[in-house]
CSV table of C-alpha atoms (C1' of nucleotides) in Angstrom, one decimal:
chain,number,residue,atom,x,y,z
A,1,MET,CA,10.7,0.3,-29.9
A,2,GLU,CA,13.3,2.3,-31.9
A,3,PRO,CA,15.6,0.4,-34.3
A,4,GLY,CA,18.9,-0.5,-32.6
A,5,GLU,CA,17.3,-0.7,-29.2
A,6,LEU,CA,17.7,-3.8,-27.3
A,7,ALA,CA,14.8,-5.3,-25.3
A,8,VAL,CA,15.9,-7.4,-22.4
A,9,ASP,CA,13.4,-9.4,-20.5
A,10,VAL,CA,14.8,-9.4,-17.0
A,11,GLY,CA,11.8,-11.2,-15.6
A,12,ASN,CA,13.8,-14.1,-14.2
A,13,LEU,CA,16.5,-12.3,-12.3
A,14,THR,CA,16.9,-13.1,-8.7
A,15,ILE,CA,14.6,-11.0,-6.6
A,16,ASN,CA,16.5,-9.2,-3.8
A,17,GLN,CA,14.1,-7.6,-1.4
A,18,ASN,CA,14.8,-5.1,1.2
A,19,LYS,CA,14.7,-6.8,4.6
A,20,ASN,CA,12.0,-4.5,5.8
A,21,SER,CA,9.6,-4.8,3.0
A,22,ILE,CA,7.8,-8.0,3.8
A,23,ASN,CA,5.3,-7.9,1.0
A,24,GLU,CA,7.1,-6.0,-1.6
A,25,PRO,CA,5.0,-6.4,-4.8
A,26,GLN,CA,6.9,-8.7,-7.0
A,27,ASP,CA,8.1,-6.7,-9.9
A,28,SER,CA,8.2,-10.0,-11.6
A,29,ASN,CA,8.0,-8.8,-15.2
A,30,ILE,CA,9.8,-5.5,-15.6
A,31,LYS,CA,10.5,-5.0,-19.2
A,32,ALA,CA,13.9,-3.2,-19.7
A,33,VAL,CA,14.6,-1.4,-22.9
A,34,THR,CA,18.2,-0.3,-23.0
A,35,SER,CA,19.3,1.9,-25.9
A,36,GLY,CA,22.5,1.4,-27.8
A,37,ASP,CA,25.0,-1.2,-26.7
A,38,THR,CA,25.6,-0.1,-23.1
A,39,PRO,CA,25.6,-3.3,-21.1
A,40,TYR,CA,24.1,-3.2,-17.6
A,41,THR,CA,24.4,-5.7,-14.9
A,42,SER,CA,21.7,-6.0,-12.3
A,43,ALA,CA,23.1,-5.1,-8.9
A,44,SER,CA,22.6,-7.8,-6.3
A,45,THR,CA,24.3,-5.7,-3.5
A,46,PHE,CA,24.6,-2.0,-2.8
A,47,GLU,CA,28.4,-2.5,-2.7
A,48,GLU,CA,28.5,-3.1,-6.4
A,49,LEU,CA,27.2,0.4,-7.1
A,50,ASN,CA,30.4,2.2,-6.2
A,51,LEU,CA,28.6,4.5,-3.7
A,52,SER,CA,30.7,6.6,-1.5
A,53,PRO,CA,31.4,5.0,2.0
A,54,GLU,CA,29.4,7.8,3.6
A,55,LEU,CA,26.4,7.1,1.4
A,56,LEU,CA,26.7,3.4,1.8
A,57,LYS,CA,26.6,3.9,5.6
A,58,GLY,CA,23.4,5.9,5.2
A,59,VAL,CA,21.8,3.1,3.2
A,60,TYR,CA,22.7,0.5,5.8
A,61,VAL,CA,22.6,2.3,9.1
A,62,GLU,CA,19.9,4.9,8.6
A,63,MET,CA,17.7,3.2,6.0
A,64,LYS,CA,18.4,-0.3,7.3
A,65,PHE,CA,18.4,-1.7,3.8
A,66,GLU,CA,20.1,-5.0,3.2
A,67,LYS,CA,19.9,-5.6,-0.5
A,68,PRO,CA,18.5,-3.7,-3.5
A,69,SER,CA,14.9,-4.3,-4.4
A,70,LYS,CA,14.2,-5.5,-7.9
A,71,ILE,CA,13.6,-2.1,-9.3
A,72,GLN,CA,16.6,-0.8,-7.5
A,73,ALA,CA,18.8,-3.6,-8.8
A,74,ILE,CA,17.9,-2.9,-12.4
A,75,SER,CA,17.6,0.9,-12.4
A,76,LEU,CA,20.5,1.9,-10.2
A,77,PRO,CA,23.3,0.7,-12.6
A,78,MET,CA,21.5,2.7,-15.4
A,79,ILE,CA,21.3,5.8,-13.2
A,80,LEU,CA,24.7,5.7,-11.7
A,81,ASN,CA,27.0,4.8,-14.5
A,82,PRO,CA,28.3,6.8,-17.4
A,83,PRO,CA,27.0,8.0,-19.8
A,84,PHE,CA,24.2,8.7,-17.3
A,85,LYS,CA,21.4,8.1,-19.7
A,86,ASP,CA,17.9,9.4,-19.2
A,87,LEU,CA,15.5,6.9,-17.7
A,88,ILE,CA,11.8,6.3,-17.7
A,89,ALA,CA,11.0,3.9,-14.9
A,90,GLN,CA,7.7,2.3,-13.8
A,91,ALA,CA,7.5,0.3,-10.6
A,92,HIS,CA,4.8,-0.8,-8.2
A,93,ASN,CA,3.8,1.3,-5.3
A,94,GLY,CA,6.0,0.6,-2.3
A,95,SER,CA,8.7,-1.1,-4.3
A,96,GLY,CA,11.4,1.4,-3.6
A,97,LYS,CA,11.3,4.0,-6.4
A,98,THR,CA,12.2,6.9,-4.0
A,99,THR,CA,15.4,5.1,-3.1
A,100,CYS,CA,16.3,4.8,-6.8
A,101,PHE,CA,16.2,8.5,-7.5
A,102,THR,CA,17.4,9.6,-4.1
A,103,LEU,CA,20.6,7.5,-4.4
A,104,GLY,CA,20.9,8.8,-8.0
A,105,MET,CA,20.8,12.4,-6.7
A,106,LEU,CA,23.1,11.9,-3.8
A,107,SER,CA,25.7,10.0,-5.6
A,108,ARG,CA,25.9,12.4,-8.6
A,109,VAL,CA,26.5,15.5,-6.5
A,110,ASP,CA,30.0,16.8,-6.3
A,111,PRO,CA,30.4,17.5,-2.5
A,112,LYS,CA,32.9,20.3,-3.2
A,113,LEU,CA,30.7,22.3,-5.5
A,114,LYS,CA,28.3,24.4,-3.4
A,115,ALA,CA,25.5,24.9,-6.0
A,116,PRO,CA,22.3,23.1,-7.0
A,117,GLN,CA,23.3,19.9,-8.8
A,118,ALA,CA,20.2,17.8,-8.4
A,119,LEU,CA,16.6,18.8,-8.7
A,120,CYS,CA,13.5,16.8,-7.9
A,121,ILE,CA,10.0,18.0,-8.9
A,122,CYS,CA,6.9,16.7,-7.1
A,123,PRO,CA,3.2,17.2,-7.6
A,124,THR,CA,2.4,18.1,-4.0
A,125,ARG,CA,3.9,19.8,-1.0
A,126,GLU,CA,3.4,16.7,1.1
A,127,LEU,CA,5.4,14.5,-1.3
A,128,ALA,CA,8.2,17.0,-1.6
A,129,ILE,CA,8.6,17.2,2.1
A,130,GLN,CA,8.5,13.4,2.4
A,131,ASN,CA,11.1,12.9,-0.3
A,132,LEU,CA,13.4,15.5,1.3
A,133,GLU,CA,13.1,13.7,4.6
A,134,VAL,CA,14.2,10.4,2.9
A,135,LEU,CA,17.1,12.1,1.2
A,136,ARG,CA,18.3,13.7,4.4
A,137,LYS,CA,18.2,10.5,6.2
A,138,MET,CA,19.9,8.5,3.5
A,139,GLY,CA,22.5,11.3,2.9
A,140,LYS,CA,23.1,11.9,6.6
A,141,TYR,CA,26.8,11.1,6.6
A,142,THR,CA,27.6,12.7,3.2
A,143,GLY,CA,27.4,16.4,4.2
A,144,ILE,CA,25.5,17.1,1.1
A,145,THR,CA,23.2,20.1,1.6
A,146,SER,CA,19.5,20.1,0.6
A,147,GLU,CA,16.6,22.5,0.5
A,148,CYS,CA,12.8,22.0,0.2
A,149,GLY,CA,11.2,24.1,-2.5
A,150,VAL,CA,7.7,24.5,-1.1
A,151,PRO,CA,5.9,27.6,-0.1
A,152,MET,CA,7.0,27.8,3.5
A,153,ASP,CA,7.6,31.2,4.9
A,154,HIS,CA,6.2,34.6,4.1
A,155,ILE,CA,9.4,36.0,2.8
A,156,PRO,CA,8.9,37.3,-0.7
A,157,ILE,CA,11.1,35.5,-3.2
A,158,HIS,CA,13.0,38.7,-4.1
A,159,GLN,CA,14.2,39.2,-0.6
A,160,ARG,CA,15.7,35.7,-0.5
A,161,PRO,CA,19.3,34.9,-1.2
A,162,PRO,CA,20.0,32.6,-4.1
A,163,ILE,CA,19.6,28.9,-3.5
A,164,MET,CA,23.0,27.3,-2.5
A,165,ALA,CA,21.8,23.8,-1.6
A,166,GLN,CA,23.3,21.0,-3.6
A,167,VAL,CA,20.0,19.1,-3.8
A,168,VAL,CA,16.6,20.8,-4.2
A,169,ILE,CA,13.3,19.0,-3.9
A,170,GLY,CA,10.2,20.9,-4.3
A,171,THR,CA,6.8,21.5,-5.9
A,172,LEU,CA,6.3,22.6,-9.4
A,173,GLY,CA,5.0,26.0,-8.6
A,174,THR,CA,7.7,27.0,-6.2
A,175,ILE,CA,10.5,25.7,-8.3
A,176,LYS,CA,9.1,27.5,-11.3
A,177,SER,CA,8.8,30.8,-9.4
A,178,TRP,CA,12.3,30.4,-8.0
A,179,MET,CA,13.6,29.9,-11.5
A,180,SER,CA,11.8,32.8,-13.1
A,181,ALA,CA,13.0,35.0,-10.2
A,182,LYS,CA,16.5,33.8,-11.0
A,183,LYS,CA,17.0,32.6,-7.5
A,184,LEU,CA,17.6,29.0,-8.5
A,185,GLY,CA,20.6,28.6,-10.8
A,186,VAL,CA,20.5,25.5,-13.0
A,187,SER,CA,23.9,25.9,-14.7
A,188,PHE,CA,25.5,23.1,-12.6
A,189,LEU,CA,22.5,20.7,-12.6
A,190,LYS,CA,23.5,17.1,-13.3
A,191,ILE,CA,20.3,15.3,-12.6
A,192,LEU,CA,16.6,16.2,-12.9
A,193,VAL,CA,14.0,14.0,-11.4
A,194,PHE,CA,10.2,14.0,-11.9
A,195,ASP,CA,8.4,12.1,-9.3
A,196,GLU,CA,5.0,10.9,-10.3
A,197,ALA,CA,6.1,11.7,-13.7
A,198,ASP,CA,3.0,10.6,-15.6
A,199,HIS,CA,0.9,13.1,-13.7
A,200,MET,CA,3.6,15.8,-14.1
A,201,LEU,CA,3.4,15.3,-17.9
A,202,ALA,CA,-0.3,14.7,-18.3
A,203,GLU,CA,-2.4,17.1,-20.3
A,204,ASP,CA,-4.9,17.5,-17.5
A,205,GLY,CA,-2.0,17.5,-15.0
A,206,PHE,CA,1.1,19.7,-14.9
A,207,LYS,CA,2.3,19.2,-18.5
A,208,GLY,CA,2.7,22.9,-19.3
A,209,GLU,CA,4.5,23.8,-16.1
A,210,SER,CA,6.8,20.7,-16.4
A,211,LEU,CA,7.8,21.6,-19.9
A,212,TYR,CA,8.6,25.2,-18.8
A,213,ILE,CA,11.1,23.9,-16.3
A,214,MET,CA,12.5,21.3,-18.6
A,215,GLU,CA,13.1,23.8,-21.4
A,216,ASN,CA,14.6,26.3,-19.0
A,217,ILE,CA,17.1,23.8,-17.8
A,218,LYS,CA,18.0,22.4,-21.3
A,219,LYS,CA,18.8,25.9,-22.5
A,220,LEU,CA,21.4,26.3,-19.8
A,221,CYS,CA,22.6,22.7,-19.3
A,222,SER,CA,24.3,20.8,-22.0
A,223,HIS,CA,24.0,17.5,-20.3
A,224,CYS,CA,21.5,17.0,-17.5
A,225,GLN,CA,20.3,13.5,-16.8
A,226,VAL,CA,16.5,13.3,-16.7
A,227,LEU,CA,14.7,10.6,-14.6
A,228,LEU,CA,11.0,9.9,-14.8
A,229,PHE,CA,9.5,7.7,-12.1
A,230,SER,CA,5.9,6.6,-11.5
A,231,ALA,CA,3.8,3.5,-10.7
A,232,THR,CA,1.5,4.4,-13.7
A,233,PHE,CA,2.1,5.5,-17.2
A,234,ASN,CA,-1.0,5.4,-19.4
A,235,ASP,CA,-0.5,5.1,-23.2
A,236,ILE,CA,-0.9,8.8,-24.0
A,237,VAL,CA,1.6,9.9,-21.4
A,238,LYS,CA,3.9,7.0,-22.3
A,239,ASN,CA,4.1,8.2,-25.9
A,240,PHE,CA,4.7,11.8,-24.8
A,241,THR,CA,7.5,10.9,-22.4
A,242,SER,CA,9.8,10.3,-25.4
A,243,MET,CA,9.5,14.1,-26.1
A,244,VAL,CA,11.2,15.1,-22.9
A,245,VAL,CA,14.0,12.6,-22.6
A,246,ASN,CA,17.0,12.1,-24.8
A,247,ASP,CA,16.5,9.8,-27.8
A,248,ASP,CA,19.2,7.6,-26.3
A,249,HIS,CA,17.4,6.7,-23.0
A,250,ASN,CA,16.6,3.6,-21.0
A,251,GLN,CA,13.1,2.4,-20.1
A,252,LEU,CA,11.7,0.1,-17.5
A,253,PHE,CA,8.0,-0.7,-17.8
A,254,ILE,CA,5.7,-3.2,-16.1
A,255,LYS,CA,3.3,-5.2,-18.3
A,256,LYS,CA,-0.2,-4.0,-17.8
A,257,GLU,CA,-1.4,-7.4,-16.7
A,258,GLU,CA,1.4,-7.5,-14.1
A,259,LEU,CA,0.2,-4.3,-12.5
A,260,SER,CA,-2.1,-6.5,-10.5
A,261,LEU,CA,-4.0,-5.4,-7.4
A,262,GLU,CA,-3.9,-8.9,-5.9
A,263,SER,CA,-2.1,-7.9,-2.7
A,264,VAL,CA,-5.1,-5.6,-1.8
A,265,LYS,CA,-8.5,-7.0,-0.9
A,266,GLN,CA,-11.0,-4.8,-2.7
A,267,TYR,CA,-14.7,-4.5,-1.8
A,268,LYS,CA,-17.6,-2.6,-3.1
A,269,VAL,CA,-20.5,-1.5,-0.9
A,270,ASN,CA,-23.8,-0.4,-2.4
A,271,VAL,CA,-25.5,2.3,-0.4
A,272,PRO,CA,-28.8,4.1,-1.1
A,273,ASP,CA,-27.8,7.6,-0.4
A,274,GLU,CA,-25.2,9.9,1.1
A,275,LEU,CA,-26.4,9.5,4.7
A,276,ALA,CA,-25.8,5.8,4.3
A,277,LYS,CA,-22.2,6.6,3.3
A,278,VAL,CA,-21.7,8.6,6.5
A,279,MET,CA,-23.3,5.8,8.5
A,280,VAL,CA,-21.0,3.2,6.9
A,281,VAL,CA,-18.0,5.3,7.8
A,282,LYS,CA,-19.0,5.9,11.4
A,283,ASP,CA,-20.5,2.5,12.2
A,284,ARG,CA,-18.0,0.3,10.4
A,285,ILE,CA,-14.8,2.2,9.7
A,286,PHE,CA,-14.6,3.8,13.1
A,287,GLU,CA,-15.7,0.6,14.8
A,288,PHE,CA,-13.2,-1.7,13.2
A,289,GLY,CA,-10.8,0.8,11.7
A,290,GLU,CA,-9.0,1.6,14.9
A,291,ARG,CA,-8.3,-2.0,15.5
A,292,VAL,CA,-6.8,-2.6,12.1
A,293,GLY,CA,-4.5,0.4,11.9
A,294,GLN,CA,-4.9,3.8,10.2
A,295,THR,CA,-7.5,4.7,7.6
A,296,ILE,CA,-7.5,7.2,4.7
A,297,ILE,CA,-10.9,8.2,3.3
A,298,PHE,CA,-10.7,9.6,-0.2
A,299,VAL,CA,-13.3,12.1,-1.4
A,300,ARG,CA,-13.6,13.9,-4.7
A,301,THR,CA,-13.8,17.6,-3.7
A,302,ARG,CA,-12.5,19.9,-1.1
A,303,ASN,CA,-16.0,20.7,-0.1
A,304,SER,CA,-17.0,17.1,0.5
A,305,ALA,CA,-13.9,16.6,2.6
A,306,THR,CA,-15.0,19.5,4.8
A,307,MET,CA,-18.6,18.3,4.9
A,308,LEU,CA,-17.8,14.7,5.8
A,309,HIS,CA,-15.3,15.9,8.4
A,310,ARG,CA,-18.0,18.1,9.9
A,311,SER,CA,-20.7,15.4,9.9
A,312,LEU,CA,-18.3,13.0,11.7
A,313,ALA,CA,-17.1,15.6,14.2
A,314,ASP,CA,-20.7,16.5,15.0
A,315,LEU,CA,-21.3,12.9,15.9
A,316,GLY,CA,-18.3,12.9,18.2
A,317,TYR,CA,-16.0,11.0,15.9
A,318,ASP,CA,-12.4,12.0,15.9
A,319,CYS,CA,-10.7,12.5,12.6
A,320,THR,CA,-8.8,15.0,10.6
A,321,THR,CA,-9.0,16.3,7.0
A,322,ILE,CA,-6.6,17.6,4.5
A,323,GLN,CA,-7.1,19.3,1.1
A,324,GLY,CA,-5.3,22.0,-0.9
A,325,ALA,CA,-7.3,24.9,0.3
A,326,LEU,CA,-6.0,24.6,3.9
A,327,ARG,CA,-3.2,26.8,5.1
A,328,GLN,CA,0.2,25.4,4.6
A,329,GLU,CA,1.0,25.2,8.3
A,330,ASP,CA,-2.3,23.3,8.9
A,331,ARG,CA,-1.5,20.8,6.2
A,332,ASP,CA,1.9,20.2,7.7
A,333,LYS,CA,0.4,19.8,11.2
A,334,ILE,CA,-2.3,17.3,10.0
A,335,VAL,CA,0.2,15.2,8.1
A,336,LYS,CA,2.6,15.2,11.0
A,337,GLU,CA,-0.1,14.1,13.5
A,338,PHE,CA,-1.1,11.3,11.1
A,339,LYS,CA,2.4,10.1,10.5
A,340,ASP,CA,3.1,10.2,14.3
A,341,GLY,CA,0.0,8.0,14.8
A,342,LEU,CA,-1.8,10.6,16.8
A,343,THR,CA,-4.8,10.4,14.4
A,344,GLN,CA,-6.4,7.2,13.1
A,345,VAL,CA,-8.7,8.4,10.3
A,346,LEU,CA,-7.7,11.0,7.7
A,347,ILE,CA,-10.1,12.4,5.1
A,348,SER,CA,-8.3,13.6,2.0
A,349,THR,CA,-8.8,14.7,-1.6
A,350,ASP,CA,-6.5,13.2,-4.2
A,351,LEU,CA,-3.9,15.5,-2.7
A,352,LEU,CA,-2.6,12.4,-0.9
A,353,ALA,CA,-3.5,9.8,-3.6
A,354,ARG,CA,0.1,9.7,-4.9
A,355,GLY,CA,3.3,8.7,-3.1
A,356,PHE,CA,2.2,9.4,0.4
A,357,ASP,CA,3.9,6.8,2.6
A,358,GLN,CA,2.5,5.9,5.9
A,359,GLN,CA,3.0,2.3,6.7
A,360,GLN,CA,0.3,1.9,9.3
A,361,VAL,CA,-2.5,2.6,6.8
A,362,ASN,CA,-4.3,-0.7,6.3
A,363,LEU,CA,-7.6,0.6,5.2
A,364,VAL,CA,-8.5,2.9,2.2
A,365,ILE,CA,-12.0,4.1,1.7
A,366,ASN,CA,-13.1,5.4,-1.7
A,367,TYR,CA,-16.0,7.5,-0.3
A,368,ASP,CA,-16.1,8.9,-3.8
A,369,LEU,CA,-14.7,6.9,-6.7
A,370,PRO,CA,-11.8,8.5,-8.6
A,371,VAL,CA,-13.2,10.0,-11.8
A,372,LYS,CA,-11.8,12.2,-14.7
A,373,HIS,CA,-12.2,15.8,-14.0
A,374,ASP,CA,-13.5,16.7,-17.4
A,375,ASN,CA,-16.0,13.8,-17.4
A,376,ARG,CA,-17.3,12.6,-14.1
A,377,THR,CA,-18.7,9.3,-15.5
A,378,THR,CA,-15.3,8.1,-16.6
A,379,PRO,CA,-13.1,6.4,-14.0
A,380,ASP,CA,-9.6,7.6,-13.4
A,381,CYS,CA,-7.9,4.2,-13.2
A,382,GLU,CA,-4.4,5.6,-12.6
A,383,VAL,CA,-5.7,7.5,-9.5
A,384,TYR,CA,-7.5,4.4,-8.4
A,385,LEU,CA,-4.3,2.4,-8.4
A,386,HIS,CA,-2.4,5.2,-6.6
A,387,ARG,CA,-5.1,5.5,-3.9
A,388,ILE,CA,-5.2,1.8,-3.0
A,389,GLY,CA,-1.4,1.9,-3.1
A,390,ARG,CA,-1.6,4.0,0.1
A,391,ALA,CA,-2.7,0.9,2.0
A,392,GLY,CA,-0.5,-1.7,3.5
A,393,ARG,CA,2.8,-0.6,2.5
A,394,PHE,CA,4.1,-2.7,5.4
A,395,GLY,CA,2.9,-6.1,6.3
A,396,CYS,CA,0.5,-8.1,4.3
A,397,LYS,CA,-2.8,-6.8,5.5
A,398,ARG,CA,-4.8,-4.3,3.5
A,399,ALA,CA,-8.3,-3.6,2.3
A,400,VAL,CA,-10.1,-1.1,0.2
A,401,PHE,CA,-13.8,-0.3,0.4
A,402,ASN,CA,-15.5,1.4,-2.5
A,403,LEU,CA,-18.8,3.1,-1.5
A,404,LEU,CA,-21.1,3.0,-4.5
A,405,CYS,CA,-24.3,5.1,-4.7
A,406,GLY,CA,-26.5,4.6,-7.8
A,407,GLU,CA,-26.2,3.2,-11.3
A,408,THR,CA,-23.4,5.5,-12.4
A,409,ASP,CA,-21.1,4.5,-9.6
A,410,ASN,CA,-21.7,0.8,-10.4
A,411,MET,CA,-20.9,1.5,-14.0
A,412,ILE,CA,-17.7,3.3,-13.1
A,413,MET,CA,-16.7,0.5,-10.7
A,414,SER,CA,-17.2,-2.2,-13.4
A,415,LYS,CA,-15.1,-0.2,-15.8
A,416,ILE,CA,-12.3,-0.1,-13.2
A,417,GLU,CA,-12.7,-3.9,-12.6
A,418,SER,CA,-12.4,-4.6,-16.3
A,419,HIS,CA,-9.5,-2.2,-16.8
A,420,PHE,CA,-7.5,-4.1,-14.2
A,421,GLY,CA,-9.0,-7.5,-15.0
A,422,THR,CA,-10.0,-8.1,-11.4
A,423,LYS,CA,-13.3,-8.9,-9.8
A,424,VAL,CA,-14.2,-6.8,-6.8
A,425,ALA,CA,-16.2,-8.6,-4.1
A,426,GLU,CA,-19.4,-7.0,-2.9
A,427,VAL,CA,-20.3,-6.5,0.7
A,428,PRO,CA,-24.0,-7.8,0.5
A,429,ASP,CA,-25.7,-5.4,3.0
A,430,TRP,CA,-24.3,-2.1,4.0
A,431,ARG,CA,-26.2,-2.3,7.3
A,432,SER,CA,-24.8,-5.6,8.3
A,433,GLU,CA,-22.0,-5.6,10.8
A,434,ASP,CA,-21.4,-9.3,10.1
A,435,ASP,CA,-20.9,-8.7,6.4
A,436,PHE,CA,-18.1,-6.1,7.2
A,437,LYS,CA,-16.6,-8.4,9.7
A,438,ALA,CA,-16.5,-11.2,7.2
A,439,ALA,CA,-14.9,-8.9,4.6
A,440,LEU,CA,-12.2,-7.7,7.0
A,441,ARG,CA,-11.5,-11.2,8.2
A,442,SER,CA,-11.1,-12.3,4.7
A,443,ALA,CA,-8.6,-9.5,4.1
A,444,GLY,CA,-6.7,-10.7,7.1
A,445,LEU,CA,-7.4,-7.6,9.2
A,446,LEU,CA,-9.5,-9.1,12.0
B,1,DA,C1',-19.8,23.6,-10.1
B,2,DT,C1',-14.6,20.0,-9.8
B,3,DG,C1',-8.1,17.6,-7.9
B,4,DA,C1',-3.2,19.0,-7.7
B,5,DT,C1',1.2,24.1,-8.0
B,6,DC,C1',2.8,28.6,-8.0
B,7,DT,C1',2.6,34.3,-8.9
DNA sequence: ATGATCT
């Protein structure tokens, strides 16, 4: 902590949950570090935030929110009030981060100025589209214009008119190309958001590209508020974030011990070979899965996504698969079908590991464990947390099955367990229907 | 040899 900064333990503030989030993880120990002597009062109602009547209507009528969640109560006064300091905020999956920066963007836009004033950068096309849908819903009565910056049509960038929308939400690559083609003016930007910020700033993530955008904007904008949001910030990224925000910024972090996985029932299943993995998926997941809601199966590579999908399809099991090599239209179609509940089981690479919000998902399968890309024997604990965060965003039922094959997998799994300080129960026999039933029952799913 | 974004 910098000298002069004030650490406030806001752990005992009243928790005001959104009506519709039954099992919102308790952000019980958010550590707030506010810089300087700017006082902030936690907002117990949305009225206190001085939102426009149109925006407030969107919050209540469209979003059906009642009161700010914990992260919203603490972060929104920091985001919405002068001097509009930069913010680094960590909060649990499903705790309402999107609402924080969406309200931030919508309320800082000057409706009369028809130019990009808020920009949100996301790691994937799917997340950008999802975030834009939330923003349009929340901002329905404001008349604020928005545009999705993802590769969509086949019109070359140079044949496009300049972007006029007041809020732009998009993926890194598209935003970057729009900027270098001078189609996205940033002179009037007031607020810049990085969703899944730790990944956006990670060395093995999108660090270089993010810095390009950041520097480009800072050259043309004297004062643009920067918000960094994620459920995870490892120590390396955490240290680096101070390089991209103003020295005089606010921070909200969750204690590592508090980032617990308690609300998810985790299991490990030892299998002898890959065929056994496929058999577990078809005999257990398909048998029980449909009864307990939707399922996402995470695999490591695009190729194994395709292979698993083919194996299951050959056996007559109905599921879909998504990965970055598919055509954009196909990706959109598969996500839409899944969100509409038309498909029950979706196989995915880590494309959907972060941020993807589908409340009916109650089961997550780690067909392959999440590992570092430069070292396949090292677990990627951040990705693990994000993957299991896809399950049970609504209601209190959720389970994760980790399929382990061989010594290395067991070693990786035990490293994940010790990293989070949790013990993952083992399903004794992968062939036993009763063992799976017992596991699902214990998770509250049967 | 491998996830994610663009030109």
